[in-house]
mmCIF file of C-alpha atoms in Angstrom:
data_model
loop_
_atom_site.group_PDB
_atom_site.id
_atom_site.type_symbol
_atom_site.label_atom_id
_atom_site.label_comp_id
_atom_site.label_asym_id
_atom_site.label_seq_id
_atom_site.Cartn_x
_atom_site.Cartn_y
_atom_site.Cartn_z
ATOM 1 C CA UNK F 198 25.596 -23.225 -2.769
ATOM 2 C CA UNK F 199 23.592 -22.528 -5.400
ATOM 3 C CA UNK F 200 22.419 -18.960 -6.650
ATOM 4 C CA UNK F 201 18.669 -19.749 -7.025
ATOM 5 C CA UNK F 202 17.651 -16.910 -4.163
ATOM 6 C CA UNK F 203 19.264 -14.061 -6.253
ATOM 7 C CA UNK F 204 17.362 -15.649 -9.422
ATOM 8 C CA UNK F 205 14.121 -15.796 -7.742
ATOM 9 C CA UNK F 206 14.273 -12.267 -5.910
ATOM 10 C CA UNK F 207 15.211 -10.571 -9.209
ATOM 11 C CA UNK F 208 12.443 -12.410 -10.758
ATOM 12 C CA UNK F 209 9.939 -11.526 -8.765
ATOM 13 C CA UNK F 210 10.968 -7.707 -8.809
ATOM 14 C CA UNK F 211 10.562 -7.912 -12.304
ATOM 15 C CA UNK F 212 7.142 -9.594 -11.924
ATOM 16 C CA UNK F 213 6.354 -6.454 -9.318
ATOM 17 C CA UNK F 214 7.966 -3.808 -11.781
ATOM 18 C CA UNK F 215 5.560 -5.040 -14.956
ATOM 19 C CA UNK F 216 2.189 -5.592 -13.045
ATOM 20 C CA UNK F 217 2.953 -1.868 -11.044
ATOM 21 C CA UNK F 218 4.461 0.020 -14.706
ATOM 22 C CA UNK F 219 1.252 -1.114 -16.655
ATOM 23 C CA UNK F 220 -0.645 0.204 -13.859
ATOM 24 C CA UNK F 221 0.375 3.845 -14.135
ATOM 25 C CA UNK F 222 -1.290 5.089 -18.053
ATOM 26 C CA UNK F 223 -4.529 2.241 -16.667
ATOM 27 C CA UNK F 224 -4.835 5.049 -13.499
ATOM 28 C CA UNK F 225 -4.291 8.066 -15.907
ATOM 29 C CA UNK F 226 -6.877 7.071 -18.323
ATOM 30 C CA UNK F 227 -9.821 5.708 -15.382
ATOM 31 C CA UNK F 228 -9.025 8.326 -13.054
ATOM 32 C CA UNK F 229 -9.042 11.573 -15.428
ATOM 33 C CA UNK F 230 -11.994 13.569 -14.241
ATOM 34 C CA UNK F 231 -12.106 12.000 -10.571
ATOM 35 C CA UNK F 232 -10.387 13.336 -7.229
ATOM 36 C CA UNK F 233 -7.249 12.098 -6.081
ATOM 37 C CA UNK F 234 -8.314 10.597 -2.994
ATOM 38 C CA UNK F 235 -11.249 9.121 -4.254
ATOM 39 C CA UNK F 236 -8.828 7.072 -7.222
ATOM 40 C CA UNK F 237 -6.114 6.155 -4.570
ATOM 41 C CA UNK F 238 -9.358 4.340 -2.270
ATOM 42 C CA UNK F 239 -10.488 2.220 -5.338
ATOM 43 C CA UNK F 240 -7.160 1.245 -6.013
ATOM 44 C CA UNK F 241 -6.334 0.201 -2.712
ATOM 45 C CA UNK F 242 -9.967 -1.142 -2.056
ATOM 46 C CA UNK F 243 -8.574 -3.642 -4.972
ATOM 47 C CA UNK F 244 -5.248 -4.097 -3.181
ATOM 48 C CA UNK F 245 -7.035 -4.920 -0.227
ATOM 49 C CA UNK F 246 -9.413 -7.718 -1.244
ATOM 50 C CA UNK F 247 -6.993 -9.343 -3.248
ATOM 51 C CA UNK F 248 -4.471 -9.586 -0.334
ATOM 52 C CA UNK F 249 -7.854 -10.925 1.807
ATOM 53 C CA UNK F 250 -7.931 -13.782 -1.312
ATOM 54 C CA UNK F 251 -4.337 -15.077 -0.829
ATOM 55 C CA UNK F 252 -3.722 -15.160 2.802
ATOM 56 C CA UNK F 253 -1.980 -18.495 3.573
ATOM 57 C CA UNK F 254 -2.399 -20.768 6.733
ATOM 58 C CA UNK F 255 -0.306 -19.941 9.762
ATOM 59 C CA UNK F 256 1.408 -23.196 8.719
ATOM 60 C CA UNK F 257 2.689 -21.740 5.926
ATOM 61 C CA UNK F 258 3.686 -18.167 6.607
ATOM 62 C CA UNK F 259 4.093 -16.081 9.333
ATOM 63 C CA UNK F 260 1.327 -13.734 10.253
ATOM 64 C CA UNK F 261 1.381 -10.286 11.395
ATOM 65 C CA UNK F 262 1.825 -9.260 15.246
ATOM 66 C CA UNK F 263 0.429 -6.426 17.065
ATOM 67 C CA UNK F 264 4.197 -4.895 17.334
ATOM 68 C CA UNK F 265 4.215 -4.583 13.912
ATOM 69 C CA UNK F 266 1.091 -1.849 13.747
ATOM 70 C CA UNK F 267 2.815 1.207 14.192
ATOM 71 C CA UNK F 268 5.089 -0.078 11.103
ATOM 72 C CA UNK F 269 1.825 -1.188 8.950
ATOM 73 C CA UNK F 270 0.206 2.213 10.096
ATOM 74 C CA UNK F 271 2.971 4.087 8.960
ATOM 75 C CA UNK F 272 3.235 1.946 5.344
ATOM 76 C CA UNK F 273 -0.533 2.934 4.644
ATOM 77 C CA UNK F 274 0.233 6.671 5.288
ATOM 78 C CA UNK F 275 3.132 6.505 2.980
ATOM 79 C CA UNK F 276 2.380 4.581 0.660
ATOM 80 C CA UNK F 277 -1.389 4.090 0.338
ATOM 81 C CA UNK F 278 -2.721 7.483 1.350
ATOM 82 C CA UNK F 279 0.245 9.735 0.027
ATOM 83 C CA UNK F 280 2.331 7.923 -2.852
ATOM 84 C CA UNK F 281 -1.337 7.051 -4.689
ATOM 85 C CA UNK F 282 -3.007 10.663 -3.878
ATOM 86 C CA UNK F 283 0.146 12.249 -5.265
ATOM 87 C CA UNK F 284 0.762 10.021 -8.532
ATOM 88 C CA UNK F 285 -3.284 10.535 -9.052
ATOM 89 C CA UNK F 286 -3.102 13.995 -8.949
ATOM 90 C CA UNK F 287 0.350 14.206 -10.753
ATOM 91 C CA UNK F 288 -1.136 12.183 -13.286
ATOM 92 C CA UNK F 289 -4.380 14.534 -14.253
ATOM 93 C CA UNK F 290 -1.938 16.779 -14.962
ATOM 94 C CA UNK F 291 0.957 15.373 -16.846
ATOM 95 C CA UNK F 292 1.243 12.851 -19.333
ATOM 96 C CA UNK F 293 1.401 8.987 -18.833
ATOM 97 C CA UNK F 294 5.038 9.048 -20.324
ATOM 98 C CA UNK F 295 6.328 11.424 -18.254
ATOM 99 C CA UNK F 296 4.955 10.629 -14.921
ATOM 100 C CA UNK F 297 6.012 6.579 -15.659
ATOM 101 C CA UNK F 298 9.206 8.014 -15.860
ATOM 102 C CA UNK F 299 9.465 9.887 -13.011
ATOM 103 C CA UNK F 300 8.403 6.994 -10.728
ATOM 104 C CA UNK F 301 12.357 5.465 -11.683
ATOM 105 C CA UNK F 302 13.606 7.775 -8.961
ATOM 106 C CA UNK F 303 12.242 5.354 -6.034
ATOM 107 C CA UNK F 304 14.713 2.997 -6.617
ATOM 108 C CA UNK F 305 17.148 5.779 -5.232
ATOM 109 C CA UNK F 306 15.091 6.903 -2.303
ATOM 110 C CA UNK F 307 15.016 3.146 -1.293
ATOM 111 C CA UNK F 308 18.282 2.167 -2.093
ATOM 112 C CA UNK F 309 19.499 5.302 0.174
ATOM 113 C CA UNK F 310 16.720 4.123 2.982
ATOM 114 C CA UNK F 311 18.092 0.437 3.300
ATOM 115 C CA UNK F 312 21.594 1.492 3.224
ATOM 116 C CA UNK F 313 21.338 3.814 6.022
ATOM 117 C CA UNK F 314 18.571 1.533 7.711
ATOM 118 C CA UNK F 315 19.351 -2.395 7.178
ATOM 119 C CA UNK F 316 23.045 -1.965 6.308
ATOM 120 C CA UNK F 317 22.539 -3.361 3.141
ATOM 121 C CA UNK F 318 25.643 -2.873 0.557
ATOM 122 C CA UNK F 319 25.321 -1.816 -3.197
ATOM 123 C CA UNK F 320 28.286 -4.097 -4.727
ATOM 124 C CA UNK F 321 29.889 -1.916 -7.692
ATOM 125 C CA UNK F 322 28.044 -4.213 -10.209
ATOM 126 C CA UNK F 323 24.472 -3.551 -8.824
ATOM 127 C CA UNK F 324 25.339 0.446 -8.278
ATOM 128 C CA UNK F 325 26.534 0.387 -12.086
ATOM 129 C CA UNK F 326 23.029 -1.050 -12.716
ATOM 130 C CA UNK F 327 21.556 1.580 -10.706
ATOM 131 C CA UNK F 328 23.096 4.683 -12.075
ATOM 132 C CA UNK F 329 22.086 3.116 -15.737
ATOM 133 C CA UNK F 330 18.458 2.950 -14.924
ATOM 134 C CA UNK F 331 18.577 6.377 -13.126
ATOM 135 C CA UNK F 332 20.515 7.730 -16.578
ATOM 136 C CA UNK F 333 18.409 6.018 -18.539
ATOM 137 C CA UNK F 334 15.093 7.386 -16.831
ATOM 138 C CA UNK F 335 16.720 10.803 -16.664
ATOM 139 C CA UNK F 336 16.639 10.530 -20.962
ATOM 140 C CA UNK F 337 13.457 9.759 -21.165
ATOM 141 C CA UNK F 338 11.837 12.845 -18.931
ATOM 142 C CA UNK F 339 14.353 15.220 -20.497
ATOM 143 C CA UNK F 340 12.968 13.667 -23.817
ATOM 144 C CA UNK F 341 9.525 14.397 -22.419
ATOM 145 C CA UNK F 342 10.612 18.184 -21.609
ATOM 146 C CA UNK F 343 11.905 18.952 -24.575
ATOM 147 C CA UNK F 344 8.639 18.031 -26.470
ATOM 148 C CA UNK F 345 7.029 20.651 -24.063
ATOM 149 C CA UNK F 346 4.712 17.428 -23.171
ATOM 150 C CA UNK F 347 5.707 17.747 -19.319
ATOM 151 C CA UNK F 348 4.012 19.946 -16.507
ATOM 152 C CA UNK F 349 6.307 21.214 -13.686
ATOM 153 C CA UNK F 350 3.175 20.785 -11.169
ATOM 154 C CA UNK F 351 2.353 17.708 -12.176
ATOM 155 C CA UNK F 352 6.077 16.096 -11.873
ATOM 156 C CA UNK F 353 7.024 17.189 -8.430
ATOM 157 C CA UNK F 354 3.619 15.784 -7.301
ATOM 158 C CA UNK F 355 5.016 12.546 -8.885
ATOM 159 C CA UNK F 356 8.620 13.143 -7.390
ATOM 160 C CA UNK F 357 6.409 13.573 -4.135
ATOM 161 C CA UNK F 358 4.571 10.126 -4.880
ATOM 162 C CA UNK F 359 8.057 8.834 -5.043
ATOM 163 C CA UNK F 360 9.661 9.668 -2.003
ATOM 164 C CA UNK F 361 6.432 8.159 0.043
ATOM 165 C CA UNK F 362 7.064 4.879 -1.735
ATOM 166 C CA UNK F 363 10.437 4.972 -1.001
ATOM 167 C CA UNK F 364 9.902 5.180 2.877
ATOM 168 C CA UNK F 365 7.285 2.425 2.171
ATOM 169 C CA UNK F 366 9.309 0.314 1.019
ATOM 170 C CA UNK F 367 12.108 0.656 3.457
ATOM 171 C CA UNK F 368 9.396 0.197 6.105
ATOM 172 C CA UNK F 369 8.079 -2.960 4.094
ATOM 173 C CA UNK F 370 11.495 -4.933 4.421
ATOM 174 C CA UNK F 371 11.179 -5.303 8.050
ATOM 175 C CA UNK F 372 8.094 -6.825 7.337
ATOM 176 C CA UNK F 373 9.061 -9.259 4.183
ATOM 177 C CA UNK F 374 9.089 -12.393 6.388
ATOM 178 C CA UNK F 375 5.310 -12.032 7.317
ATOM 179 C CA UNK F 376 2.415 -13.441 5.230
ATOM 180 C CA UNK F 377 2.934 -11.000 2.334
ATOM 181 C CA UNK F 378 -0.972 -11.169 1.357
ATOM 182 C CA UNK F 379 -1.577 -10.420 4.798
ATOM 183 C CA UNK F 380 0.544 -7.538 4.764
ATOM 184 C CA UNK F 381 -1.062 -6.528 1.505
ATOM 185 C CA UNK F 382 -4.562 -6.524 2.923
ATOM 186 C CA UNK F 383 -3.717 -4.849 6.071
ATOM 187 C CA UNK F 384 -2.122 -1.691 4.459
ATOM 188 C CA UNK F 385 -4.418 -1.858 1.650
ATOM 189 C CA UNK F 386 -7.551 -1.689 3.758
ATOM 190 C CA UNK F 387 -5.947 0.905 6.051
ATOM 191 C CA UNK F 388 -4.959 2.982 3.040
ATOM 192 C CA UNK F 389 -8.480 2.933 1.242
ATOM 193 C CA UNK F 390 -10.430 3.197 4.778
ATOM 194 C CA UNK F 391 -7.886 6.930 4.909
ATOM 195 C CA UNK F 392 -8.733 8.014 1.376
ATOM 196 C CA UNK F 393 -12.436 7.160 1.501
ATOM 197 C CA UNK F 394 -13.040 9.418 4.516
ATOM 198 C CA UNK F 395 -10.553 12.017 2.740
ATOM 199 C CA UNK F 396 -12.483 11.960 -0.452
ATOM 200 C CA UNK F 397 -15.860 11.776 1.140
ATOM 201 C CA UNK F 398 -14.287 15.316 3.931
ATOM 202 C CA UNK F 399 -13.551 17.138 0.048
ATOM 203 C CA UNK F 400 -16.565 16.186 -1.416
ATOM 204 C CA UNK F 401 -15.243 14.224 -3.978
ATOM 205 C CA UNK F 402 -17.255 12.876 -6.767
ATOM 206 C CA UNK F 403 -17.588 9.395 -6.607
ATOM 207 C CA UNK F 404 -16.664 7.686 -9.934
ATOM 208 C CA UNK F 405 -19.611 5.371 -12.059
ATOM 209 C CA UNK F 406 -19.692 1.418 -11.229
ATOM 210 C CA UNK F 407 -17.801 0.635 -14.753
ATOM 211 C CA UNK F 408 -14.991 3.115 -13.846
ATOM 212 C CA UNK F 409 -14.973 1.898 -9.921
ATOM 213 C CA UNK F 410 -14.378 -1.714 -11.292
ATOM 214 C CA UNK F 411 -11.942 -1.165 -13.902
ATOM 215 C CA UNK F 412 -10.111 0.799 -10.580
ATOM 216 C CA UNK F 413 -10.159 -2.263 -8.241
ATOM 217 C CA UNK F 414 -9.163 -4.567 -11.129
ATOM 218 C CA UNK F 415 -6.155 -2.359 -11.924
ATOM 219 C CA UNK F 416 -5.455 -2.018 -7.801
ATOM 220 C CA UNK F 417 -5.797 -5.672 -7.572
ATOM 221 C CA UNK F 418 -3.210 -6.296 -9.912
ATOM 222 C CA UNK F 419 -0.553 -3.172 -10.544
ATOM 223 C CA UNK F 420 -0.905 -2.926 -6.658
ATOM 224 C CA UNK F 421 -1.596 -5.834 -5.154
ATOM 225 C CA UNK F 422 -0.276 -8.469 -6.605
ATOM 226 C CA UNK F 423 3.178 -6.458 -7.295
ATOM 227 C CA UNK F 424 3.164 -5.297 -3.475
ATOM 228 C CA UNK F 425 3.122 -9.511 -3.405
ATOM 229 C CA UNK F 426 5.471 -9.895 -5.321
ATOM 230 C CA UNK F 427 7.624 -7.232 -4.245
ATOM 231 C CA UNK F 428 7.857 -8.275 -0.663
ATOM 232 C CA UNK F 429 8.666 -11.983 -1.537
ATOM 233 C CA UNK F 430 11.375 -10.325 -3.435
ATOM 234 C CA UNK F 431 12.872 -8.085 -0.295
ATOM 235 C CA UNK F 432 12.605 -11.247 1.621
ATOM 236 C CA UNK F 433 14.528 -12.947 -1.284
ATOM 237 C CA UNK F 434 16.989 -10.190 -2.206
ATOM 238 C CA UNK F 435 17.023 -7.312 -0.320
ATOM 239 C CA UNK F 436 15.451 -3.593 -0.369
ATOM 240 C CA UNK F 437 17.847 -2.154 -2.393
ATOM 241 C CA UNK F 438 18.357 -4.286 -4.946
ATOM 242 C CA UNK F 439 14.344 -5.058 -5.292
ATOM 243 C CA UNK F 440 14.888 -1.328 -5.749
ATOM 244 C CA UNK F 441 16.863 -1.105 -8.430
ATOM 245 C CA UNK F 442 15.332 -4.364 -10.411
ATOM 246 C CA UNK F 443 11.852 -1.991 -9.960
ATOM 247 C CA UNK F 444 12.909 0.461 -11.331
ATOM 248 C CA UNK F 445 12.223 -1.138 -14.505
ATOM 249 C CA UNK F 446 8.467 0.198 -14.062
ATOM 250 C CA UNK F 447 8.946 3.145 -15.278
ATOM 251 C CA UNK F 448 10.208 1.701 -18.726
ATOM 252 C CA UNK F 449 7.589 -0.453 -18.565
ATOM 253 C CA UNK F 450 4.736 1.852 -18.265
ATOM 254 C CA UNK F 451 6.026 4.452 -20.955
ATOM 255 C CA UNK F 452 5.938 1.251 -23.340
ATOM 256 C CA UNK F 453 2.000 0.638 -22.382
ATOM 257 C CA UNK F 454 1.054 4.224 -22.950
ATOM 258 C CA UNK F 455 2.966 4.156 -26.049
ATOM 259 C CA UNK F 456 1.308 1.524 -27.285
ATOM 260 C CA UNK F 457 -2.533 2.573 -26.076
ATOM 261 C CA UNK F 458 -1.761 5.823 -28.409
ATOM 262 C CA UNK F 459 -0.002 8.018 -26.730
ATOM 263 C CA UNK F 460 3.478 9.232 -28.885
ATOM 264 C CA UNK F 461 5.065 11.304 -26.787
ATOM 265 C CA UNK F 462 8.324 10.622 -27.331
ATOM 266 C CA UNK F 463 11.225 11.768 -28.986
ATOM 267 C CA UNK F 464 14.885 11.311 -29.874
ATOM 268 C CA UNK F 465 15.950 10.598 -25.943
ATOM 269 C CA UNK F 466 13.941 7.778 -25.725
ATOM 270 C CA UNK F 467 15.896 5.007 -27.475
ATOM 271 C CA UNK F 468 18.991 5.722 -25.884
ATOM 272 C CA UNK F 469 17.123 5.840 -22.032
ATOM 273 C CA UNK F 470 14.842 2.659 -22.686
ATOM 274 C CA UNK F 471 18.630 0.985 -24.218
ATOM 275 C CA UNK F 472 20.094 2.323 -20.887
ATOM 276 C CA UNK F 473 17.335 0.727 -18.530
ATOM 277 C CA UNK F 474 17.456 -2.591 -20.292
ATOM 278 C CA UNK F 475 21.216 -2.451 -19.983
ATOM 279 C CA UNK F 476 21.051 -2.129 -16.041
ATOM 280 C CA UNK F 477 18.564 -4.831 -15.802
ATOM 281 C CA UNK F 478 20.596 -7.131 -17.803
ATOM 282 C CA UNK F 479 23.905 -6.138 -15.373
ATOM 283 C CA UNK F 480 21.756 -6.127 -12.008
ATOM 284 C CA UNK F 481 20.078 -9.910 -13.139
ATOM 285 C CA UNK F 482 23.680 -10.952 -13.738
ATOM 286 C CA UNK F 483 25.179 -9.723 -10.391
ATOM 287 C CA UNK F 484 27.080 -12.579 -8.544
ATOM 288 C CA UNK F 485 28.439 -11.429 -4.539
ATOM 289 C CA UNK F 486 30.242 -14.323 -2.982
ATOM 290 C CA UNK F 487 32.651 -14.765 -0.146
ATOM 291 C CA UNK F 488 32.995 -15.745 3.399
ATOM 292 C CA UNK F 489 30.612 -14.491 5.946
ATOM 293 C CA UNK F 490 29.623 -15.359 9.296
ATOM 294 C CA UNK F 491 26.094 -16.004 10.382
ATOM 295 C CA UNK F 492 25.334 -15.057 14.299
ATOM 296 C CA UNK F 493 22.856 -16.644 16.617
ATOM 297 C CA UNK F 494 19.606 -15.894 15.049
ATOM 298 C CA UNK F 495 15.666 -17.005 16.389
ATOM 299 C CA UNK F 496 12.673 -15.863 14.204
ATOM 300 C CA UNK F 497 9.467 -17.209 12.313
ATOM 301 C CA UNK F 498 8.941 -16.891 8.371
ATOM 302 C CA UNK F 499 8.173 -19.462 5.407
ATOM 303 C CA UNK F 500 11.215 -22.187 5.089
ATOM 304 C CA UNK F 501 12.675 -24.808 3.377
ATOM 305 C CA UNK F 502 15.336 -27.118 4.650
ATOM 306 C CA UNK F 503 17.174 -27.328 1.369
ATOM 307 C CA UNK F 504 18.466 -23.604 1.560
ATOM 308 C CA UNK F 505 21.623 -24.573 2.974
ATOM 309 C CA UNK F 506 20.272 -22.452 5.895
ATOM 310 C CA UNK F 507 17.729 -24.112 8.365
ATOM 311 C CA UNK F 508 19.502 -27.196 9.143
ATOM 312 C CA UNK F 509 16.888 -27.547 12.863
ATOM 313 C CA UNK F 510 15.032 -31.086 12.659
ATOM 314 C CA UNK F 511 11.180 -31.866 13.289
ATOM 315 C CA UNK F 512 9.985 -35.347 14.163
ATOM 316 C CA UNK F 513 8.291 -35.513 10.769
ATOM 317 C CA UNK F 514 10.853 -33.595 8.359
ATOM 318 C CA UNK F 515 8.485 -31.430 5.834
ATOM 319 C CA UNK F 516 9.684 -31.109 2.284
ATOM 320 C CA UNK F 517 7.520 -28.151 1.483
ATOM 321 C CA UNK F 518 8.083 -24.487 2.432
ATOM 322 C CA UNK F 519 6.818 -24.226 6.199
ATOM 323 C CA UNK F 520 6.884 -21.610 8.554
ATOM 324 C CA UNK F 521 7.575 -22.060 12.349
ATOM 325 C CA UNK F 522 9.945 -19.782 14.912
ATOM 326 C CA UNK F 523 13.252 -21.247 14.842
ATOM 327 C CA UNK F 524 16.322 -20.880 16.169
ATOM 328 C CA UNK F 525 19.831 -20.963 13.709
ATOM 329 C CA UNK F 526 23.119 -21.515 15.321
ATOM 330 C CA UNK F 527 26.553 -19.863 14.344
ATOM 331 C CA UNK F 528 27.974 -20.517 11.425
ATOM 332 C CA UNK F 529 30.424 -19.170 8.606
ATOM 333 C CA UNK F 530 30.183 -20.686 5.216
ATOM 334 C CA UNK F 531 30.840 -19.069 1.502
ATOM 335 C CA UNK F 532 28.197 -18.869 -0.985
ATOM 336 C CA UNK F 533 26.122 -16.579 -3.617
ATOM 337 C CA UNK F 534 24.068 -14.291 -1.398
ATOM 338 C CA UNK F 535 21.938 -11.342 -1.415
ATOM 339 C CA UNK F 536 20.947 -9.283 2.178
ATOM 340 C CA UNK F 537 18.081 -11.431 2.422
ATOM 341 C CA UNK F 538 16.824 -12.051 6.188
ATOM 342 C CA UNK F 539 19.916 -14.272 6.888
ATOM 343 C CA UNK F 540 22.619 -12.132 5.202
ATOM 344 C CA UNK F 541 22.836 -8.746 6.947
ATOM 345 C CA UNK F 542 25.932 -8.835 7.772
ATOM 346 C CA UNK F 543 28.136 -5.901 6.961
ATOM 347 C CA UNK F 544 31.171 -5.191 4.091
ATOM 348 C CA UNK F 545 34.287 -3.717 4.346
ATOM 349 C CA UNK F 546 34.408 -0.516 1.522
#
């Protein structure tokens, strides 16, 4: 069996981590003399019409059921009414550096979330590569506070912004085998429908068409797309470790507001960004194999039948990715896995 599903899921976490990292010095720069809620709607409003763009056919991917609105409802008010109105305001009061930084601690708060909530185990290689991105963010905000370029107010909100992303994306992985764009555009709109009607309740001033644009572009992309891309990798490889290969933001942001001028960093900051790097390299290298045993299982998400996995038949075999409900018998086979949708099984230690 080959390990192509790790590949990809790390891949695309990466893919999530750079779009949403880039994101965070764009939002402190457009959003500097506008209201938190009102910056957290045109964000999402871009979110939201990109995941309308990319919806796929029913033939293709599963779309969303009405059982799954209490989850969706609960994803918008973490994660697109909270997490965005606390990094906004963090962010007009902090600097880019520091608050990119801050944002590594989701990993943990997800990693935590999915091990109590979807059994998934941390082998010791990935929690190495954990605790090295966690060090290695650590550096670079104690590098930040010893510059005296950090606010206390203005971290916790980020910390805040954190943990509501972290219940997001907990919530999210029940959710990976759905349409992702649909999910995308369903807790995007609900998100910027909440923070419109919470900036328009504070009087909020609304920001000028150039800055409202370069706002939906930037939602569009650091939070849209890498929602997309994020969810394809939970389906692909799990919440925790999507965690942990996302926590590469951070990094990743720091560099962009480095390079758009601003040098706020210090001594620390070779030794974190080395660290970070490190436990990317170590997490992208992670191989879990042994024998596991697959129980009855019926469900609908996109498929291929060259997984190893979905070995039902259709009159007309398709050779592209497909989605359909299915049924998969028992089974017990040993091959490179990740706790994707068919490996939840649970570990011994």
């Amino acid at each position: 069996m080959k390990n192509e599903g790790l590949w990809q899921g790390a891949l695309l976490a990466l893919l999530a981590a750079v779009l949403f990292g880039a994101s965070t010095p764009l939002v402190q720069r457009l959003g500097q003399d506008l209201g938190a809620f009102g910056t957290a709607a045109c964000l999402y409003a871009g979110a939201a019409l990109l995941g309308l763009a990319l919806r796929q056919p029913v033939e293709k991917e599963a779309r969303l059921r009405r059982a799954d609105l209490p989850r969706l409802l609960a994803m918008a008010g973490f994660g697109a009414v909270l997490g965005p109105v606390a990094l906004a305001w963090g962010l007009q009061r902090t600097s880019g550096t520091s608050a990119s930084l801050m944002l590594t601690l989701e990993a943990l708060f997800t990693a935590l979330l999915a091990w109590v909530l979807y059994r998934e185990s941390l082998g010791h290689r990935a929690g190495v590569a954990m605790v090295m991105l966690l060090a290695g963010g650590a550096l670079l905000v104690l590098d930040q506070g010893l510059q005296g370029h950090t606010q206390v107010a203005g971290l916790l909100a980020v910390l805040l912004a954190t943990v509501a992303w972290g219940v997001d994306n907990s919530l999210s992985r029940a959710l990976a085998q759905r349409d992702p764009a649909q999910v995308v555009w369903c807790k995007a709109a609900l998100g910027a429908t909440a923070s419109f009607a919470l900036a328009w309740a504070w009087h909020e001033p609304w920001p000028a068409p150039g800055v409202a644009l370069g706002l939906l572009v930037v939602g569009a992309s650091g939070y849209g797309l890498s929602l997309r891309f994020y969810l394809l990798a939970q389906r692909a490889f799990g919440a925790a470790r999507t965690a942990s290969v996302f926590a590469f933001a951070p990094f990743i942001g720091a560099l962009w507001a480095w390079a758009w001028g601003e040098r706020a960093v210090g001594a620390l900051a070779v030794p974190g960004g080395l660290l970070m790097g490190l436990g990317v390299v170590l997490h992208l290298t992670e191989r879990h194999v042994h024998w596991h045993v697959h129980e009855v299982l019926e469900h609908e998400h996109a498929h291929r039948h060259d997984d190893g996995h979905h070995a039902h038949t259709h009159e007309s075999m398709p050779q592209d990715s497909h989605s359909h409900w299915h049924r998969h018998a028992s089974m017990a086979h040993r091959h490179a896995h990740a706790p994707d949708l068919h490996h939840t099984h649970r570990h011994d230690g």
